Each structure stands twice: as structure tokens, then as C-alpha cells.
Amino acid sequence: MNYTLMHKNVKVAELEINSRRGTIESVGGIDAFEHFPVGVTNEDGTLNYDFLDEWWERRSIPINRQGLNDAMEKLNIRSPKLLLEKCMGLSLSDQYWICPKDSDLRWSTVNFFENSFSEDVGNVLFGEGVKGAVSLISPDNTSEGQLKKKWIIADGKRCLVKGGSGTEQQEPLNEVLATEIMRRLDISHVPYTMKVEQGEKGKIYSICEDFITPQTELVSARSIRKTQNYSMNKTVYQHFLKCCDMLGIVGVEDAVTRMLTVDFLIVNEDRHFNNFGAIRNAETLKWIGIAPIYDSGTSMWYNTQTPYIGQTDTIRTKPFCGGHTEQLKLISSLDFVDFSKLSDIADVANEIYKQPSFIDDERRSRLCYALSTRVELLKKERDDR
């Protein structure tokens, strides 16, 4: 199939997409080179076709998403990549889409920020039934991450609903705890709330409002770091800072300092380069700054057996170093942390973890004690400098 890669109303280039494999076969007729997605061009300013195809593929639901195999069977889809064409590649994270060639479709009439969308795909991914024919016009076709998630429209707002894993379903609760910590420390973040389904088979979900607007877009740190060739003379952190500096993104060190500090406190195990990034204006291409912190659920020993909560020797961290203590060494100062605002954070955590019935008393007690220990370790790190 032949399409035009669009950036809102800007024609970027002509694409040929293999509808059987869901891959980009060829690129031609480039109209607005500067509007290509960040990270798909070479350092010399030429288009990197492999990077573009990777960008398109990573736009689809990852194959390790919980419940994906069952969902694909219900949707009669062989690969999640094939869902991209069904929704024209539209997302609630940026403003890119593919317009069928010779079509008169307009951004204003198709984008998910201002127009309704089907929740069928999201419901199927959650294992819920769908009555009648399934509509595939959904931003769930372009959502990243391993946990079950779906987009909904609530009171006119686009909101992301995420589930948990394992018997404790702890990730949504961790999101709420991280929200409270960042609120107290005045750190820019996406606020998460919690919803608990009642009943014997009740589930816990976190809910957050989309922080991207029809005028802005999220660019992942993964895309940012691909804008410059990596030098073996630099650390991963130094390389990322260089890429941000070359792009003109300001306030990066300060924002990363806060992110790594929070990740230390909650023992975040999965702050990879796809779950933080920067925001830019999709029309002017001007950078606004580092995105507020989001996606902090894979933390607080979420997949650790209760007796081992508090241990960190086997926990590997991301994105810059293999351990939280190592990453703290990248931070020049911890003076921004007002520890008086964390004096009762263990009590707050206790109330959060107490609300649903999936976390027993012993696990809750260990989690709260471990959090208190992390606060003291961070305070000692600041005092020792």
C-alpha cells in the first residue's frame, strides 16, 4: 500500500508499506525532511532507512505485552505490526500518521486528541469481551509497554489505564506512591490515581491523563540518543547530554537529577530509554523541555518474593548504569531534596498498599520499612558529599 507520512498537516515523504509484514518497503518523494521523526536520520543529515523502519516497528504493541497472543487471536491479526495500518499509525503520544495516497483525509478529522476512537482493541487486550464487529481504529494499536493498558475517554479527557502483574498487582500502587513522593519534592511528574475493582476477581489499575496535547509530542530518550554517533570516549550519560545539547533541549541535567533521585528512592528497575524523554512543539519543532516523569510502576520490589524485599544486590538498573548507587554518582547535588517532606512517607505508603486486599500485612510492612531505609540512604549520600 502507498501512503504519505504526515506530521499533522505536513507531508513528510511517500511510503510504501508491505501490508503482509507491516514493514516500510520504500521511501520516496521527500517533501519536508526536517519533519521526519527524531532519530531516523544520520549525523550527516541523510535519512537512515533502517532507523525509520525501526521507528515504525517500535510504534506497534510490543510482542511481550501481557495477553497479546490471546488478543491477536481474537482480532484475527498475525502480528501487532499489522495493527498500525488499521489506525493509520495514529497515536496519543505524537502527531505522526500515514495517509492513504490520493486520500483527502485531514489531521483535524482523524487525530485521536480531538476525535473519538474505539475502545475495542483495549478491551480485548484486557481480556474483556466485545459485542459485534471489532473496530481497529484505536490508539491502543500504537501503545508501548509490557503491562496491560488501554486508552479511554473520561469526561472528555484522554486517559491511560494500566494494570498490574502477578498476584499482588503492585505496579499501579507503586505509581500512586511515586506520584506522592514527587508531589512532595516538587518534581515535575504525571500524576497517577488508582482504581480498584470489587469482587473476588477484582483488579487494580492506575489511571493518568495524557500529558501530550494536539500541539506537542513526546520524543523518547531512545530517539534522542540516536541523533549523534556514540563515542567510546564518553559514558552513556555524557552521550545523552551531548545529544540533548546538540538538539537545543535545555534543563536536562536538572531534570535527570530528579528522575534518578526518585528512581533511587523507589528502586525503579525499568527506567529504560523508552520511558522518559523530551517534549517538543509538533508544528514549530521547538523543544519545550524534558517530559514530566511517568511510568514508575516497575519499582518497590514489584516482582520480588516478600522475604527478599529490601535487598538490592540482584537488582539491575537503567538507563545509564547498572546500579542505583552508581547512577547517584552522576548527580552533582542532592540539595534540592527536602527530607522533612519525606518524614512520614512510610506511613503514606502503608495506607496506599493497605487499600486493596492483594498485598498482605507482611509484604506491606516490609515495603514500608524498605522505603524508609531508602530515604535514610539517600540522606546519608547527601550528607557525605
Short mmCIF file of C-alpha atoms in Angstrom, two decimals, residues 20-205:
data_model
loop_
_atom_site.label_atom_id
_atom_site.label_comp_id
_atom_site.label_asym_id
_atom_site.label_seq_id
_atom_site.Cartn_x
_atom_site.Cartn_y
_atom_site.Cartn_z
CA ARG A 20 1.54 -8.59 4.84
CA ARG A 21 4.58 -7.88 7.00
CA GLY A 22 3.76 -4.41 8.29
CA THR A 23 7.16 -3.05 7.25
CA ILE A 24 8.23 0.00 5.25
CA GLU A 25 9.38 -1.20 1.84
CA SER A 26 10.49 2.09 0.29
CA VAL A 27 10.64 5.84 0.83
CA GLY A 28 10.33 8.45 -1.88
CA GLY A 29 9.10 11.93 -2.67
CA ILE A 30 10.51 13.63 0.44
CA ASP A 31 8.72 16.95 0.96
CA ALA A 32 9.73 18.06 4.46
CA PHE A 33 12.94 16.40 5.58
CA GLU A 34 13.07 18.38 8.84
CA HIS A 35 9.74 16.82 9.89
CA PHE A 36 11.00 13.25 9.87
CA PRO A 37 10.81 11.64 13.35
CA VAL A 38 13.75 12.44 15.61
CA GLY A 39 16.45 9.78 15.44
CA VAL A 40 15.83 8.42 11.93
CA THR A 41 18.49 10.47 10.17
CA ASN A 42 22.25 10.05 10.07
CA GLU A 43 24.63 12.56 11.63
CA ASP A 44 25.45 13.85 8.13
CA GLY A 45 21.80 14.78 7.59
CA THR A 46 20.78 11.87 5.36
CA LEU A 47 17.86 9.54 6.01
CA ASN A 48 18.68 6.24 7.70
CA TYR A 49 16.18 3.78 6.22
CA ASP A 50 16.85 1.15 8.87
CA PHE A 51 16.20 3.65 11.66
CA LEU A 52 12.96 4.73 10.00
CA ASP A 53 11.76 1.14 9.69
CA GLU A 54 12.73 0.52 13.32
CA TRP A 55 10.81 3.64 14.38
CA TRP A 56 7.73 2.32 12.58
CA GLU A 57 8.06 -1.16 14.07
CA ARG A 58 8.56 0.16 17.61
CA ARG A 59 5.37 2.13 17.16
CA SER A 60 3.41 -1.13 17.45
CA ILE A 61 2.42 -3.09 20.55
CA PRO A 62 5.49 -4.97 21.83
CA ILE A 63 5.34 -8.74 21.48
CA ASN A 64 5.88 -9.20 25.25
CA ARG A 65 2.66 -7.35 26.16
CA GLN A 66 0.60 -9.32 28.65
CA GLY A 67 -2.32 -11.06 26.96
CA LEU A 68 -1.18 -10.12 23.45
CA ASN A 69 -1.32 -13.64 21.97
CA ASP A 70 -4.91 -14.16 23.04
CA ALA A 71 -5.81 -10.69 21.82
CA MET A 72 -4.28 -11.24 18.38
CA GLU A 73 -6.24 -14.45 18.03
CA LYS A 74 -9.48 -12.64 18.85
CA LEU A 75 -8.58 -9.79 16.50
CA ASN A 76 -7.53 -12.23 13.77
CA ILE A 77 -4.15 -10.48 13.45
CA ARG A 78 -0.87 -12.37 12.91
CA SER A 79 1.39 -9.62 14.20
CA PRO A 80 0.85 -6.41 16.22
CA LYS A 81 2.68 -4.53 13.45
CA LEU A 82 -0.31 -5.16 11.21
CA LEU A 83 -2.49 -3.10 13.53
CA LEU A 84 -0.56 0.05 12.62
CA GLU A 85 -2.15 0.40 9.20
CA LYS A 86 -5.60 -0.21 10.68
CA CYS A 87 -5.38 3.04 12.64
CA MET A 88 -3.17 4.90 10.14
CA GLY A 89 -0.35 4.85 12.68
CA LEU A 90 -2.16 7.42 14.83
CA SER A 91 -1.03 7.78 18.42
CA LEU A 92 -1.76 9.80 21.56
CA SER A 93 1.97 10.40 22.09
CA ASP A 94 2.84 12.30 18.93
CA GLN A 95 1.36 13.75 15.74
CA TYR A 96 2.61 11.32 13.08
CA TRP A 97 0.27 9.31 10.88
CA ILE A 98 0.08 7.73 7.45
CA CYS A 99 -2.47 9.00 4.95
CA PRO A 100 -3.53 6.66 2.11
CA LYS A 101 -2.25 8.07 -1.16
CA ASP A 102 -4.70 10.26 -3.07
CA SER A 103 -6.92 10.46 0.02
CA ASP A 104 -8.44 13.75 1.15
CA LEU A 105 -8.25 12.88 4.85
CA ARG A 106 -7.18 15.68 7.16
CA TRP A 107 -5.45 15.63 10.54
CA SER A 108 -8.33 17.54 12.11
CA THR A 109 -10.79 14.79 11.26
CA VAL A 110 -8.71 11.71 12.13
CA ASN A 111 -6.47 12.50 15.14
CA PHE A 112 -7.30 10.85 18.46
CA PHE A 113 -6.72 14.02 20.51
CA GLU A 114 -9.83 15.71 19.14
CA ASN A 115 -11.87 12.83 17.74
CA SER A 116 -13.41 9.79 19.37
CA PHE A 117 -11.88 6.34 18.98
CA SER A 118 -12.85 2.75 19.56
CA GLU A 119 -12.02 1.08 22.88
CA ASP A 120 -12.47 -2.38 21.35
CA VAL A 121 -8.76 -3.17 20.97
CA GLY A 122 -8.02 -2.03 24.52
CA ASN A 123 -10.87 -4.12 25.89
CA VAL A 124 -9.64 -7.18 24.00
CA LEU A 125 -6.11 -6.62 25.33
CA PHE A 126 -7.61 -6.59 28.83
CA GLY A 127 -9.33 -9.90 28.15
CA GLU A 128 -12.77 -8.33 28.04
CA GLY A 129 -15.48 -9.30 25.59
CA VAL A 130 -16.58 -7.09 22.70
CA LYS A 131 -20.06 -7.18 21.26
CA GLY A 132 -20.45 -7.13 17.49
CA ALA A 133 -17.76 -6.30 14.96
CA VAL A 134 -14.46 -5.09 16.42
CA SER A 135 -13.26 -1.64 15.37
CA LEU A 136 -9.50 -1.32 15.00
CA ILE A 137 -9.45 2.49 14.92
CA SER A 138 -7.68 2.83 18.23
CA PRO A 139 -4.63 4.46 19.87
CA ASP A 140 -4.12 1.12 21.65
CA ASN A 141 -2.57 -0.12 18.39
CA THR A 142 0.38 2.21 18.99
CA SER A 143 0.87 1.88 22.75
CA GLU A 144 4.19 0.73 24.18
CA GLY A 145 4.96 -1.27 27.29
CA GLN A 146 4.64 -4.78 28.69
CA LEU A 147 1.73 -4.32 31.08
CA LYS A 148 -1.89 -4.47 30.01
CA LYS A 149 -3.06 -0.97 29.14
CA LYS A 150 -5.77 0.83 27.23
CA TRP A 151 -6.78 4.36 26.34
CA ILE A 152 -10.20 5.66 27.35
CA ILE A 153 -12.04 8.96 27.10
CA ALA A 154 -13.26 10.09 30.52
CA ASP A 155 -15.03 13.44 30.92
CA GLY A 156 -13.58 14.47 27.58
CA LYS A 157 -10.00 13.68 28.65
CA ARG A 158 -7.75 11.04 27.11
CA CYS A 159 -6.62 8.77 29.94
CA LEU A 160 -4.35 5.74 30.06
CA VAL A 161 -5.45 2.79 32.20
CA LYS A 162 -2.75 0.29 33.21
CA GLY A 163 -2.97 -2.98 35.07
CA GLY A 164 -0.54 -4.81 37.32
CA SER A 165 1.17 -8.18 37.21
CA GLY A 166 1.42 -11.23 39.42
CA THR A 167 -0.77 -11.98 42.38
CA GLU A 168 -0.06 -8.66 44.15
CA GLN A 169 -0.73 -6.41 41.11
CA GLN A 170 1.63 -3.94 42.74
CA GLU A 171 2.62 -1.71 39.81
CA PRO A 172 -0.47 0.59 39.94
CA LEU A 173 0.08 1.14 43.65
CA ASN A 174 3.72 2.00 43.00
CA GLU A 175 2.60 4.64 40.50
CA VAL A 176 0.45 6.26 43.18
CA LEU A 177 3.30 6.16 45.70
CA ALA A 178 5.74 7.67 43.19
CA THR A 179 3.18 10.41 42.46
CA GLU A 180 3.01 11.33 46.15
CA ILE A 181 6.81 11.37 46.55
CA MET A 182 7.27 13.62 43.52
CA ARG A 183 4.44 15.91 44.59
CA ARG A 184 6.12 16.42 47.96
CA LEU A 185 9.53 17.07 46.41
CA ASP A 186 8.07 19.41 43.77
CA ILE A 187 9.32 17.27 40.90
CA SER A 188 7.59 17.53 37.53
CA HIS A 189 5.55 14.37 37.04
CA VAL A 190 2.45 12.83 35.56
CA PRO A 191 0.01 12.21 38.44
CA TYR A 192 -1.48 8.72 38.74
CA THR A 193 -4.60 7.70 40.62
CA MET A 194 -5.81 4.20 41.43
CA LYS A 195 -8.97 2.29 40.69
CA VAL A 196 -9.80 -0.97 42.46
CA GLU A 197 -12.41 -3.33 41.06
CA GLN A 198 -14.51 -5.01 43.70
CA GLY A 199 -15.25 -8.71 43.86
CA GLU A 200 -13.38 -11.98 44.15
CA LYS A 201 -11.52 -11.41 40.88
CA GLY A 202 -11.05 -7.69 41.35
CA LYS A 203 -8.20 -5.91 39.60
CA ILE A 204 -6.14 -2.84 40.40
CA TYR A 205 -5.50 -0.18 37.76
#
